[in-house]
Coordinates of C-alpha atoms in Angstrom, one line a residue:
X51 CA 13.2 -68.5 -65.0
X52 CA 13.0 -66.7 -61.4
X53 CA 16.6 -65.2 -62.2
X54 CA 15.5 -63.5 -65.5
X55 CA 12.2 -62.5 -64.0
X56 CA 14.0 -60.7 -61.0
X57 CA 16.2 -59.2 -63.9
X58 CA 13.2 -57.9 -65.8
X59 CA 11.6 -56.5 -62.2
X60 CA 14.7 -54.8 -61.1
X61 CA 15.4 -53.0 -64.6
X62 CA 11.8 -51.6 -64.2
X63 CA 12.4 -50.6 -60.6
X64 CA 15.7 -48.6 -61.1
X65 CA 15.8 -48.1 -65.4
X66 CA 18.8 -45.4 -64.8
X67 CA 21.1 -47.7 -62.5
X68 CA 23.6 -50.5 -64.3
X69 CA 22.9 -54.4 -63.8
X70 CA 24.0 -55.7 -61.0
X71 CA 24.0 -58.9 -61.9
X72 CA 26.5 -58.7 -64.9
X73 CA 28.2 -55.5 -64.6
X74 CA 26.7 -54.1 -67.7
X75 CA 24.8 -50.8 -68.2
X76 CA 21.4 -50.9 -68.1
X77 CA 19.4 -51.1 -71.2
X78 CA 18.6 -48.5 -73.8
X79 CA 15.0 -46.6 -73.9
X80 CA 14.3 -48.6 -76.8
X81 CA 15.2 -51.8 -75.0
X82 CA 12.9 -50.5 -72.0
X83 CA 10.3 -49.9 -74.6
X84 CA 10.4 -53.4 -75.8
X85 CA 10.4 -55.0 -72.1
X86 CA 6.4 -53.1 -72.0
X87 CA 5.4 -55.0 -75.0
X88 CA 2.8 -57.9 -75.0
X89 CA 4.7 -60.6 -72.9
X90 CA 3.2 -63.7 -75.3
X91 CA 3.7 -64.2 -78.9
X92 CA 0.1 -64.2 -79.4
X93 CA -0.4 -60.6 -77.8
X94 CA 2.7 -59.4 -79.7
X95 CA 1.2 -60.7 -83.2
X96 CA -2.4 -59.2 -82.0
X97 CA -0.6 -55.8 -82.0
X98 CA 1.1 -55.9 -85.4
X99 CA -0.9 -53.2 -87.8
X100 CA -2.0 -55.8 -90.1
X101 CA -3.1 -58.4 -88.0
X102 CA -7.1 -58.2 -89.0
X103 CA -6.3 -58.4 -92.1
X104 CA -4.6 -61.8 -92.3
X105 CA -6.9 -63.0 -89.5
X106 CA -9.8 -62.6 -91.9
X107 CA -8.1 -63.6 -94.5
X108 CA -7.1 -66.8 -92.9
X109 CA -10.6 -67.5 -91.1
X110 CA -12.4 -67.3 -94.3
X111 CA -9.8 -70.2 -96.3
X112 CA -10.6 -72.4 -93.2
X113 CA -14.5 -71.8 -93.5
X114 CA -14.5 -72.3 -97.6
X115 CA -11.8 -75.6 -97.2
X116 CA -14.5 -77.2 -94.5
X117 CA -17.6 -75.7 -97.0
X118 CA -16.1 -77.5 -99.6
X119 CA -15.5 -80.5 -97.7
X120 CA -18.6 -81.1 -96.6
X121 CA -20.3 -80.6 -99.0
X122 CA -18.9 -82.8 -101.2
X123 CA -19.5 -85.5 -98.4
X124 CA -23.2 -84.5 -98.2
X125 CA -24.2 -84.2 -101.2
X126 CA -22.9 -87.5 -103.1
X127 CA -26.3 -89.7 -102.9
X128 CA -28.5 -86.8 -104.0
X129 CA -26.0 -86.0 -107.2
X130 CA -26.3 -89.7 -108.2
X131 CA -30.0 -89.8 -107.7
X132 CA -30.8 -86.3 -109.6
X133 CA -28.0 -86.4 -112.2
X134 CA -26.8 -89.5 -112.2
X135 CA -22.8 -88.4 -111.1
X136 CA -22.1 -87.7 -107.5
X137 CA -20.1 -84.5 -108.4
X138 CA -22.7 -82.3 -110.0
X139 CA -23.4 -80.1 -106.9
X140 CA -19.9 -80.1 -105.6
X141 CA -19.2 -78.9 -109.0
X142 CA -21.4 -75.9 -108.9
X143 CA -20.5 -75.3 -105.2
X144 CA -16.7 -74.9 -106.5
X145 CA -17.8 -72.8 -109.0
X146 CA -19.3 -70.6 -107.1
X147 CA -16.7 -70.5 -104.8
X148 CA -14.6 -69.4 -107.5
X149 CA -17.0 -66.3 -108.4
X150 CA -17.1 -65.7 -105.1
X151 CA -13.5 -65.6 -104.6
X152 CA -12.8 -63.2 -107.8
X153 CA -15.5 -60.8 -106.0
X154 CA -13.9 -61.2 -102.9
X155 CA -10.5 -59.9 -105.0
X156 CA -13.2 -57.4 -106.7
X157 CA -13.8 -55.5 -103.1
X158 CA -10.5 -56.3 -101.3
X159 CA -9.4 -53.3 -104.5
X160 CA -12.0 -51.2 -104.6
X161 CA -11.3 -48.1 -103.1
X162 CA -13.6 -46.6 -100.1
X163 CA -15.0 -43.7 -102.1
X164 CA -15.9 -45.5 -104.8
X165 CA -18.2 -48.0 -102.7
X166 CA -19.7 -44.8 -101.3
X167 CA -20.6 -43.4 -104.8
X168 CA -22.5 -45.9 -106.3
X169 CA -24.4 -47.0 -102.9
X170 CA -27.5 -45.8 -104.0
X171 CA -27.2 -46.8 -107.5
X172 CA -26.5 -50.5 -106.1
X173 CA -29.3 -50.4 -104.0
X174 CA -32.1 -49.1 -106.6
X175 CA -30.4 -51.5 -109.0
X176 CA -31.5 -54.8 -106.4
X177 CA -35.1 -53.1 -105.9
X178 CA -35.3 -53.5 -109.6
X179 CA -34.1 -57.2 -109.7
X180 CA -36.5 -58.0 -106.7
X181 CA -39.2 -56.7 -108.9
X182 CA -38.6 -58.2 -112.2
X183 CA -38.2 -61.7 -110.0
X184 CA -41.7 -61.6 -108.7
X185 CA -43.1 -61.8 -112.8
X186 CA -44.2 -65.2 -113.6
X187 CA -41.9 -66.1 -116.7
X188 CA -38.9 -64.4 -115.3
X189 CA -38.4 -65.6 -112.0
X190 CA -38.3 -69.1 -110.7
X191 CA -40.5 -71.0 -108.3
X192 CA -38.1 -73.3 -106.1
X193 CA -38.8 -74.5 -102.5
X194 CA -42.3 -72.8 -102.4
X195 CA -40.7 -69.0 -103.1
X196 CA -40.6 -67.1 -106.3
X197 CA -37.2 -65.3 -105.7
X198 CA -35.0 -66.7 -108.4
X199 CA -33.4 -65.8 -111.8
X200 CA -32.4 -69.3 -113.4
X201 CA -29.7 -68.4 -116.3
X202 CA -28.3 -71.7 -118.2
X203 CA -29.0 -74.3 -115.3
X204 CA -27.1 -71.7 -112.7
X205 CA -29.9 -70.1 -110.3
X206 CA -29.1 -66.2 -108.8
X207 CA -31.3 -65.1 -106.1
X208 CA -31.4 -61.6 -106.1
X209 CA -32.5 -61.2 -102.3
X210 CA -29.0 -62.0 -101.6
X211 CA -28.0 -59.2 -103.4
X212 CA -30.3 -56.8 -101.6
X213 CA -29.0 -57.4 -98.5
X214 CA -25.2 -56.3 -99.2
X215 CA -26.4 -53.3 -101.1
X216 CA -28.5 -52.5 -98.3
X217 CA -25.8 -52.8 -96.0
X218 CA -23.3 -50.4 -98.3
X219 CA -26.2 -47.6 -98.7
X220 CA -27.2 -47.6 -95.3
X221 CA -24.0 -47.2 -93.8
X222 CA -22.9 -44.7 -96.3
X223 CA -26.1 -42.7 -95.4
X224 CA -25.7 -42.8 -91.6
X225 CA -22.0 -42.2 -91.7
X226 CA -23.0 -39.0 -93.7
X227 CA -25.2 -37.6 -91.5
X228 CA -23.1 -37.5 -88.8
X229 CA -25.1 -39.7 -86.3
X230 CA -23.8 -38.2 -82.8
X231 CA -25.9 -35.0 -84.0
X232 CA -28.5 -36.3 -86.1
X233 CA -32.5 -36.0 -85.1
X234 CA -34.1 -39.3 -85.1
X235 CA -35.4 -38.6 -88.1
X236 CA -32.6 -37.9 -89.8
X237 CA -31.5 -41.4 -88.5
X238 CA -35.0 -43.0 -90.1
X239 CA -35.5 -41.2 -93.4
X240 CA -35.2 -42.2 -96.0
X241 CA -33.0 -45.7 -94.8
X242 CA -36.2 -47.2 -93.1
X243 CA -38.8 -46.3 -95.8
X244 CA -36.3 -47.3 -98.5
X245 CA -36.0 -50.6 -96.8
X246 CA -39.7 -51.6 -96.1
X247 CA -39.9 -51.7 -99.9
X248 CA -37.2 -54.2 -100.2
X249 CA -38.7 -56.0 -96.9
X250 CA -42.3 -55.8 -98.9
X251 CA -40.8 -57.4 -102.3
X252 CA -39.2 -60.3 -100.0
X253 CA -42.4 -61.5 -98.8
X254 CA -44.4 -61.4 -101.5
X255 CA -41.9 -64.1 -103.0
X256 CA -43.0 -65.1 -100.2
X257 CA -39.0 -65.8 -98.4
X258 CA -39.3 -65.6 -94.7
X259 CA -35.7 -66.1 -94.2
X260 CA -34.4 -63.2 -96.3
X261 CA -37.1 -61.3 -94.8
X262 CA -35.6 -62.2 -91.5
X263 CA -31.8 -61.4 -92.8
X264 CA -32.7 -58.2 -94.3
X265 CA -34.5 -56.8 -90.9
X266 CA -31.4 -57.9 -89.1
X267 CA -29.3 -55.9 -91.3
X268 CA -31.9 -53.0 -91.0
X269 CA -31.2 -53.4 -87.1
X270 CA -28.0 -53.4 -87.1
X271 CA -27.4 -49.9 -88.8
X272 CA -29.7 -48.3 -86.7
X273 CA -28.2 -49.8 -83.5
X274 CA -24.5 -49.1 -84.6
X275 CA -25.8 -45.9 -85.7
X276 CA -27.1 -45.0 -81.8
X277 CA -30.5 -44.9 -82.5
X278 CA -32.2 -44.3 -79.1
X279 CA -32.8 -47.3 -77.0
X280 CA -36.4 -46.6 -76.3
X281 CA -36.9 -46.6 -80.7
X282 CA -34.7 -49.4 -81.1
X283 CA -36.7 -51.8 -78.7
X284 CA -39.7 -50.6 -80.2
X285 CA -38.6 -51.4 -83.6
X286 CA -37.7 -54.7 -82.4
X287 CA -40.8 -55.5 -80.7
X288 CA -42.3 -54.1 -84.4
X289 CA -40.0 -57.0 -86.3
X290 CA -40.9 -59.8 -84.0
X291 CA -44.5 -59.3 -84.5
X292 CA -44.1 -59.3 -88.1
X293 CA -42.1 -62.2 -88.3
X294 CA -44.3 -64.3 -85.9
X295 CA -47.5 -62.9 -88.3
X296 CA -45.8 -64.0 -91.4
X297 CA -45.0 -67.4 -89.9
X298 CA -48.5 -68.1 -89.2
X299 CA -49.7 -66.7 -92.8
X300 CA -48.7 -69.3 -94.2
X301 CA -49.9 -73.1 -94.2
X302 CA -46.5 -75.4 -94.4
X303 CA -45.2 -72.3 -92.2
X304 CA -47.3 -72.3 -89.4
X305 CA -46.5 -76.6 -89.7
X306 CA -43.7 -75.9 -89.3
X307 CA -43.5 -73.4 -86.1
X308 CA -46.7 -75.9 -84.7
X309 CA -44.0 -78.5 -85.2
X310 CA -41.2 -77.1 -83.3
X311 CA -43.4 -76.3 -80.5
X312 CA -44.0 -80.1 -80.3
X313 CA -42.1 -82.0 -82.1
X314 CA -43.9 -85.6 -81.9
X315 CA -47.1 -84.5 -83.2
X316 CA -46.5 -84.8 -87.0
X317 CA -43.3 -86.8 -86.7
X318 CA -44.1 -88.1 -90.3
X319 CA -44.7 -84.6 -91.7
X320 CA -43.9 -81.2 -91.5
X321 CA -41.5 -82.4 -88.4
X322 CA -39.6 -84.9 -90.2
X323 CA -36.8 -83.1 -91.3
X324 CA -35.7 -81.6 -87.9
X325 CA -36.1 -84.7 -86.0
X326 CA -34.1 -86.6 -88.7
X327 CA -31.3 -83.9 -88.1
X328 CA -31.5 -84.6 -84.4
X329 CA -30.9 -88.4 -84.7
X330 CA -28.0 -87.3 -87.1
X331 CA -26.3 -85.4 -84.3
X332 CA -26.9 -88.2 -81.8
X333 CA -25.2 -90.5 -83.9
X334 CA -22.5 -88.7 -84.0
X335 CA -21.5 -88.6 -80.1
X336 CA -18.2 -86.6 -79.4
X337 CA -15.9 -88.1 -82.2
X338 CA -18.4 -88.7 -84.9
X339 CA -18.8 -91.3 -87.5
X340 CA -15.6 -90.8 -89.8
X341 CA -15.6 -88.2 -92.7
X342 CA -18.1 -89.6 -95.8
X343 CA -19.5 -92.4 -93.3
X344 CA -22.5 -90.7 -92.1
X345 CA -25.7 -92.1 -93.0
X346 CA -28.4 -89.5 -92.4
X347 CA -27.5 -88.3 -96.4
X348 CA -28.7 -91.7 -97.5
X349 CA -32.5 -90.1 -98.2
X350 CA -33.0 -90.1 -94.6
X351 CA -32.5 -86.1 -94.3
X352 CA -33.9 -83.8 -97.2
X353 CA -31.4 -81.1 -97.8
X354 CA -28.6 -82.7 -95.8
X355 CA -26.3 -80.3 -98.3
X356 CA -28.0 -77.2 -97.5
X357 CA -30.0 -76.4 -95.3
X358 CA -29.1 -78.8 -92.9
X359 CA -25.6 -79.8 -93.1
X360 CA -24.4 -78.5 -89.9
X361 CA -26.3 -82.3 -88.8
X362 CA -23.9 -83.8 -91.3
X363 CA -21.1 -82.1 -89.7
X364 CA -22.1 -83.2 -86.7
X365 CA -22.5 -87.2 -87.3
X366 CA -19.5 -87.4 -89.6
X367 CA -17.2 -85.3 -87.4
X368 CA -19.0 -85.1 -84.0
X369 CA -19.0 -83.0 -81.3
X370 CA -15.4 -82.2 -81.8
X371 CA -16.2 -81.2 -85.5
X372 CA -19.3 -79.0 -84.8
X373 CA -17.4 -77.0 -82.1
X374 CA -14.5 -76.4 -84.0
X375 CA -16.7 -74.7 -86.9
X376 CA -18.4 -72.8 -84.1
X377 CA -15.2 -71.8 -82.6
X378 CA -14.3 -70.5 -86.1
X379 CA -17.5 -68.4 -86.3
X380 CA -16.6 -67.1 -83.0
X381 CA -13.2 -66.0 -84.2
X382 CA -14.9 -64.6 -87.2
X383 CA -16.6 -62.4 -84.9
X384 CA -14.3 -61.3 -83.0
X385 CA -12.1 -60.3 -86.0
X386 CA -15.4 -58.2 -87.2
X387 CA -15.6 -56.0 -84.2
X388 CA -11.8 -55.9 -83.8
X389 CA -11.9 -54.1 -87.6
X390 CA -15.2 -52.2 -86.5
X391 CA -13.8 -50.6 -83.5
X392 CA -10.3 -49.9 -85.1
X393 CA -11.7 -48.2 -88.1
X394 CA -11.2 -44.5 -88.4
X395 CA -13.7 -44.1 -91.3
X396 CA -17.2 -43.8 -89.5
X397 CA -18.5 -45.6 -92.8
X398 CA -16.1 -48.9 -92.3
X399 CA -17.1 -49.0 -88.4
X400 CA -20.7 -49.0 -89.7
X401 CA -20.2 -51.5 -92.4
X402 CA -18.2 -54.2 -90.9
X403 CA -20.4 -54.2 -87.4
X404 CA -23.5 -54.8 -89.4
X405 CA -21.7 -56.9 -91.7
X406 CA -20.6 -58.8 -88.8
X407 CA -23.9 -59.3 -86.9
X408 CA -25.7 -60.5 -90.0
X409 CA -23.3 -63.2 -91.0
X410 CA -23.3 -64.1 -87.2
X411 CA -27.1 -63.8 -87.1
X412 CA -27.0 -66.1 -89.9
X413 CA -25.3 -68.6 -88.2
X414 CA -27.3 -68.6 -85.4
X415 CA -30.8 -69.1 -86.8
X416 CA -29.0 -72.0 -88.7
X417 CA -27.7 -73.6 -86.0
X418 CA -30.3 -73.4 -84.2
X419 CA -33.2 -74.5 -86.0
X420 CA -31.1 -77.5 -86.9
X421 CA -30.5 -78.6 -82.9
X422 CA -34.2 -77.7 -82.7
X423 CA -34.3 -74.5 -80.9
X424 CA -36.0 -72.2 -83.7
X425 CA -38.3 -73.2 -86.2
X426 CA -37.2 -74.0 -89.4
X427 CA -36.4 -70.7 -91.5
X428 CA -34.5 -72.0 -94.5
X429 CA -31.5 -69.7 -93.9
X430 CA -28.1 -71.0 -95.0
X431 CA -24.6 -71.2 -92.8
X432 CA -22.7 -69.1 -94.3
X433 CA -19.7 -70.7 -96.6
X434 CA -20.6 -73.9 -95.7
X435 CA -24.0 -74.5 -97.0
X436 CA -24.5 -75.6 -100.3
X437 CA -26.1 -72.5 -102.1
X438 CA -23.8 -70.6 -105.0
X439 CA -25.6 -67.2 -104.4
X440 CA -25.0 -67.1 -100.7
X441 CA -21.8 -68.1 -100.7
X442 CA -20.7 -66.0 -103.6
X443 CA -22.3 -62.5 -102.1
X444 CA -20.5 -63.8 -98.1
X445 CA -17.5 -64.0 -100.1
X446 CA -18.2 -60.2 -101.1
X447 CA -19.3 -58.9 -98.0
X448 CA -16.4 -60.6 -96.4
X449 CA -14.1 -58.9 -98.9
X450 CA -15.1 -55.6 -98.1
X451 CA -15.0 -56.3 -94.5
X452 CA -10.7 -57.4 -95.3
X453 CA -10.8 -54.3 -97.2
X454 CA -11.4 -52.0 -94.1
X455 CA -8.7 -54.0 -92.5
X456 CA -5.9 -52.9 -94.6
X457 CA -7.9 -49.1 -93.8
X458 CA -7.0 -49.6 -90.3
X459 CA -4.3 -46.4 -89.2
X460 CA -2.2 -48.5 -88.2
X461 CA -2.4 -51.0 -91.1
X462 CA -2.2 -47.6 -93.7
X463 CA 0.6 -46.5 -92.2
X464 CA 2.5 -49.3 -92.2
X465 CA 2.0 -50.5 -95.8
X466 CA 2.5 -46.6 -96.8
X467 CA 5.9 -46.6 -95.1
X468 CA 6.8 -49.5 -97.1
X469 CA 6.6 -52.0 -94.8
X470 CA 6.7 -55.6 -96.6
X471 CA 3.8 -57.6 -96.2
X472 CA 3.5 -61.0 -98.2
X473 CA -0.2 -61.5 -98.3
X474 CA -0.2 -58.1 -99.8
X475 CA 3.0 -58.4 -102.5
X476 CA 1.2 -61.7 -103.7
X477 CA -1.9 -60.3 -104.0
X478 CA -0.7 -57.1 -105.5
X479 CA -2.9 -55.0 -103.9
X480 CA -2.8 -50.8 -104.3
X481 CA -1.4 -48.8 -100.9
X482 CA -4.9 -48.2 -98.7
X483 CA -5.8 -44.2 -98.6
X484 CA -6.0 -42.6 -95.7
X485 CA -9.1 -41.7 -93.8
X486 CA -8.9 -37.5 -93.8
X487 CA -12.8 -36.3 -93.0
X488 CA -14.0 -33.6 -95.1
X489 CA -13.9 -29.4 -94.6
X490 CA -17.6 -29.5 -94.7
X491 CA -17.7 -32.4 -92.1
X492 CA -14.8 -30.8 -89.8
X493 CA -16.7 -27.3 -90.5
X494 CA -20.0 -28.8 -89.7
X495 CA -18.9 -30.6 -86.5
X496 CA -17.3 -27.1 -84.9
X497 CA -20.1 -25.3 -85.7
X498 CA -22.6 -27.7 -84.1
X499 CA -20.0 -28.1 -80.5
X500 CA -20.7 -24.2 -80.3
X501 CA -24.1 -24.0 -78.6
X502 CA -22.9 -26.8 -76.5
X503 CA -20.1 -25.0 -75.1
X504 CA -21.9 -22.2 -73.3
X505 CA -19.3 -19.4 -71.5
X506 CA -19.2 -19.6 -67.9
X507 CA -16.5 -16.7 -67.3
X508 CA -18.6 -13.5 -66.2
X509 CA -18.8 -10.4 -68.1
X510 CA -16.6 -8.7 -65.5
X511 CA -14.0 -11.1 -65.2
X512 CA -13.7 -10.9 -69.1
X513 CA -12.7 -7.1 -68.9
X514 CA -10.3 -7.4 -66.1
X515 CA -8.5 -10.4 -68.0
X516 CA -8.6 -8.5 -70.8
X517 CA -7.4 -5.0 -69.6
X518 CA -4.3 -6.7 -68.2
X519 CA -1.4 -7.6 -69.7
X520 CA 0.4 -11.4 -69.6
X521 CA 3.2 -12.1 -70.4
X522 CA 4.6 -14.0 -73.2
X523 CA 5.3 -17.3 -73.0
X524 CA 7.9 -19.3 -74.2
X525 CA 7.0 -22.0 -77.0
X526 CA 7.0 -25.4 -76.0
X527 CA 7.4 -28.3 -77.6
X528 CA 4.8 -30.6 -78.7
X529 CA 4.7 -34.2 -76.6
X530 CA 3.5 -36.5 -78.9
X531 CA 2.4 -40.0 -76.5
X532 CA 5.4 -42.7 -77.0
X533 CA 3.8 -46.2 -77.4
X534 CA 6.2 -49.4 -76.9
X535 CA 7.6 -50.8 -79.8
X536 CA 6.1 -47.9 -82.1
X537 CA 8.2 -44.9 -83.3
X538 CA 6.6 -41.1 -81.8
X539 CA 5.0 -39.1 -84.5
X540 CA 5.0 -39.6 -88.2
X541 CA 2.3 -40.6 -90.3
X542 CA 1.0 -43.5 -87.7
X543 CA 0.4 -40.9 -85.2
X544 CA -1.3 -38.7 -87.3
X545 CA -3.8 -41.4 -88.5
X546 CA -4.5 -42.2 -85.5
X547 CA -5.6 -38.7 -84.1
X548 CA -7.5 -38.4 -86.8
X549 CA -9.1 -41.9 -85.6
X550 CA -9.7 -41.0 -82.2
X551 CA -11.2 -37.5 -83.3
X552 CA -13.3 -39.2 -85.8
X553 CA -14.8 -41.6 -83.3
X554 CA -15.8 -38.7 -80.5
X555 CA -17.9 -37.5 -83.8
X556 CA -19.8 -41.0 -84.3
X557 CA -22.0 -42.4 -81.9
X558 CA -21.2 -46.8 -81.6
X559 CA -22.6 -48.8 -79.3
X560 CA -19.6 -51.3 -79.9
X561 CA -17.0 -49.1 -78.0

């Protein structure tokens, strides 16, 4: 090992001299090129253009294969006692995963502009399902919210639905506009006013948890957007007082927050759930109880399947178990921002961050009101929860998040060059388009860097430079930047210009 290293260092030290070692000459530019390349396999396979996308891909089929798992394992003795077979909600959980799956396929094919054209028409289309859910008849009362559509024994909240459409309109709207240049409010109208009304139809359900999603999401687009720090922590500030006010509206909701600040008063009660779900992760330990042996789903813990199934995971699998999943969650989020910040299309960067923090979000309100450090919100973990809605509209966020993977540069011009890639032959999916910004966005961005670029040179200086006469000079080449392991120019370098001129026009606060 010390004799190649020495090899590698001398080769870099002296790249035009021969090999002393054995007499041969020294290795090609190419060969040079692919000494600078990631040293590990891992940081080789990170640098491959489609890498997000089978990342994603592959985090998602571990998160449904453990959903499925678990709750198949959680939910046996509440089957049995509500339908008498212990498959009935495993059954519907499947089936939804299936759904979820075909819209997963749905938005992995969609093209970009097409997401972008009916954004609006999505989002009006949810306001109208939110209200026609709120009239007794139509929606469904379940869990002490009226925010369901009940269709042939299956249940659709259409809350869920808000949220995504939310999340495609708003970033099509703030990509439009340009954010590096746009007034504040530009950056607040019509996006916030638009989603007050959705926020408004939420509570009157009344769903504290969707309330608390759909703010997040709100967030989110305004903080990838740039809003102003100073706005953004008032806005916060403005959400935290409305969520604590909405908490203490209501009477089993301020049980439950009076419950969480101390546990042992109503142990009985309104604090019976969580303290079950703590006992469930103690009796876990580290190594857990053995998948199917746990006993908190015997009655002892309501919604050990939904709500509260990250305590299941916990007793039956242990600490191992639960950290894994987190771990997964983790990678899941760093796949996210990896597509976020290697998006050229200002609208993808948008999408996926937010996407990305309200799935994460999601997962930590869950979590944590489970391990008791937040009240109890009702909010699902995402894919693994028992809950067809949520998991089918994840699946379809998710899918549009894979979708701006294969919209990477890199990823476009690799599968446009007719590179092979397996995941996409199986899957038969159409070549990605490039991301080429608009003449009225490329006319609109030069015209606003002109006042910003005042001229220095004095008037006299200007005549005298222009009264002379210079000399022509010879044309030049143009030096294109050679990467290791990549070939100079093409249609990968292009893309990528266009990327890096595309994110000096879009304000992030991701990098």
């Amino acid at each position: 090992m010390s004799t190649i290293l020495h090899r590698l260092r001398s080769r870099r030290a002296n790249p035009a001299n021969d090999d002393g070692h054995t007499g041969k000459p020294a290795a090609a530019p190419a060969a040079q090129a692919a000494i600078a390349v990631p040293r590990t396999r891992i940081g080789a396979w990170l640098s491959r253009p489609m890498t997000s996308f089978h990342l994603i891909v592959a985090i998602t089929a571990l998160l449904i294969t453990m959903g499925l798992t678990m709750v198949l394992s959680a939910s046996g003795v509440y089957s049995y006692d509500t339908d008498g077979s212990p498959w009935s909600v495993f059954a519907k959980q499947l089936l939804w995963t299936v759904i979820g799956l075909f819209a997963f396929y749905v938005a992995l094919r969609t093209p970009v502009a097409i997401m972008r054209r009916f954004a609006f028409l999505g989002y009006g289309f949810t306001i109208v399902l939110l209200v026609l859910v709120l009239i007794p008849g139509i929606g469904k009362v379940a869990n002490g919210s009226r925010g369901w559509f009940v269709v042939a024994g299956f249940s659709m909240q259409p809350s869920e639905l808000a949220k995504i459409a939310l999340a495609i309109w708003g970033a099509h709207l703030l990509a439009a506009r340009r954010m590096e240049h746009a007034s504040l409010r530009e950056m607040l109208v019509p996006l916030v006013p638009a989603a007050v009304i959705a926020l408004a139809l939420i509570v009157a359900q009344p769903d504290l948890g969707q309330t608390l999603s759909m703010g997040v999401i709100l967030l989110g687009l305004l903080w990838y957007a740039g809003l102003p720090l100073r706005v953004f922590l008032t806005s916060l500030g403005a959400v935290l007082v409305s969520g604590v006010i909405l908490a203490l509206a209501e009477g089993y909701r301020s049980a439950r927050v009076q419950s969480w600040l101390n546990p042992g008063a109503d142990a009985q009660g309104s604090g019976y759930q969580a303290r079950q779900a703590r006992f469930a992760l103690a009796n876990g330990g580290v190594f857990g109880d053995g998948l199917g042996q746990g006993t908190a789903k015997w009655n002892y813990l309501p919604n050990a399947h939904n709500d509260f199934i990250f305590a299941i995971i916990g007793e039956e699998l242990g600490f191992i178990g639960a950290a894994g999943l987190l771990v997964l969650f983790g990678l899941f989020a760093y796949t996210g921002m990896r597509i976020a910040r290697r998006s050229a299309d200002p609208f993808l960067r948008l999408l996926t961050a937010t996407a990305t923090l309200w799935i994460l979000s999601q997962v930590f309100i869950n979590v944590g009101y489970v391990v008791g450090l937040l009240p109890v919100t009702g909010l699902q973990l995402p894919l693994i929860s028992s809950g067809g809605t949520s998991t089918a509209t994840t699946l379809l966020m998710i899918g549009i998040m894979a979708n701006a993977a294969r919209h990477e540069p890199e990823a476009v011009a690799a599968l446009r060059a007719g590179r092979d890639d397996r995941v996409n032959r199986i899957l038969r999916l159409p070549l990605p388009a490039p991301y080429v910004p608009t003449r009225t966005e490329a006319l609109r961005d030069r015209l606003r860097r002109r006042p910003n670029q005042p001229d220095k040179a004095p008037r006299a200086a200007r005549d005298k430079k222009s009264s002379t006469k210079t000399k022509p000079r010879k044309p030049q080449p143009a030096r294109h930047p050679v990467r290791s392991g990549r070939p100079s120019g093409g249609y990968g370098d292009t893309q990528r210009n266009q990327g890096r001129r595309a994110r000096t026009l879009e304000g992030q606060r991701y990098g």
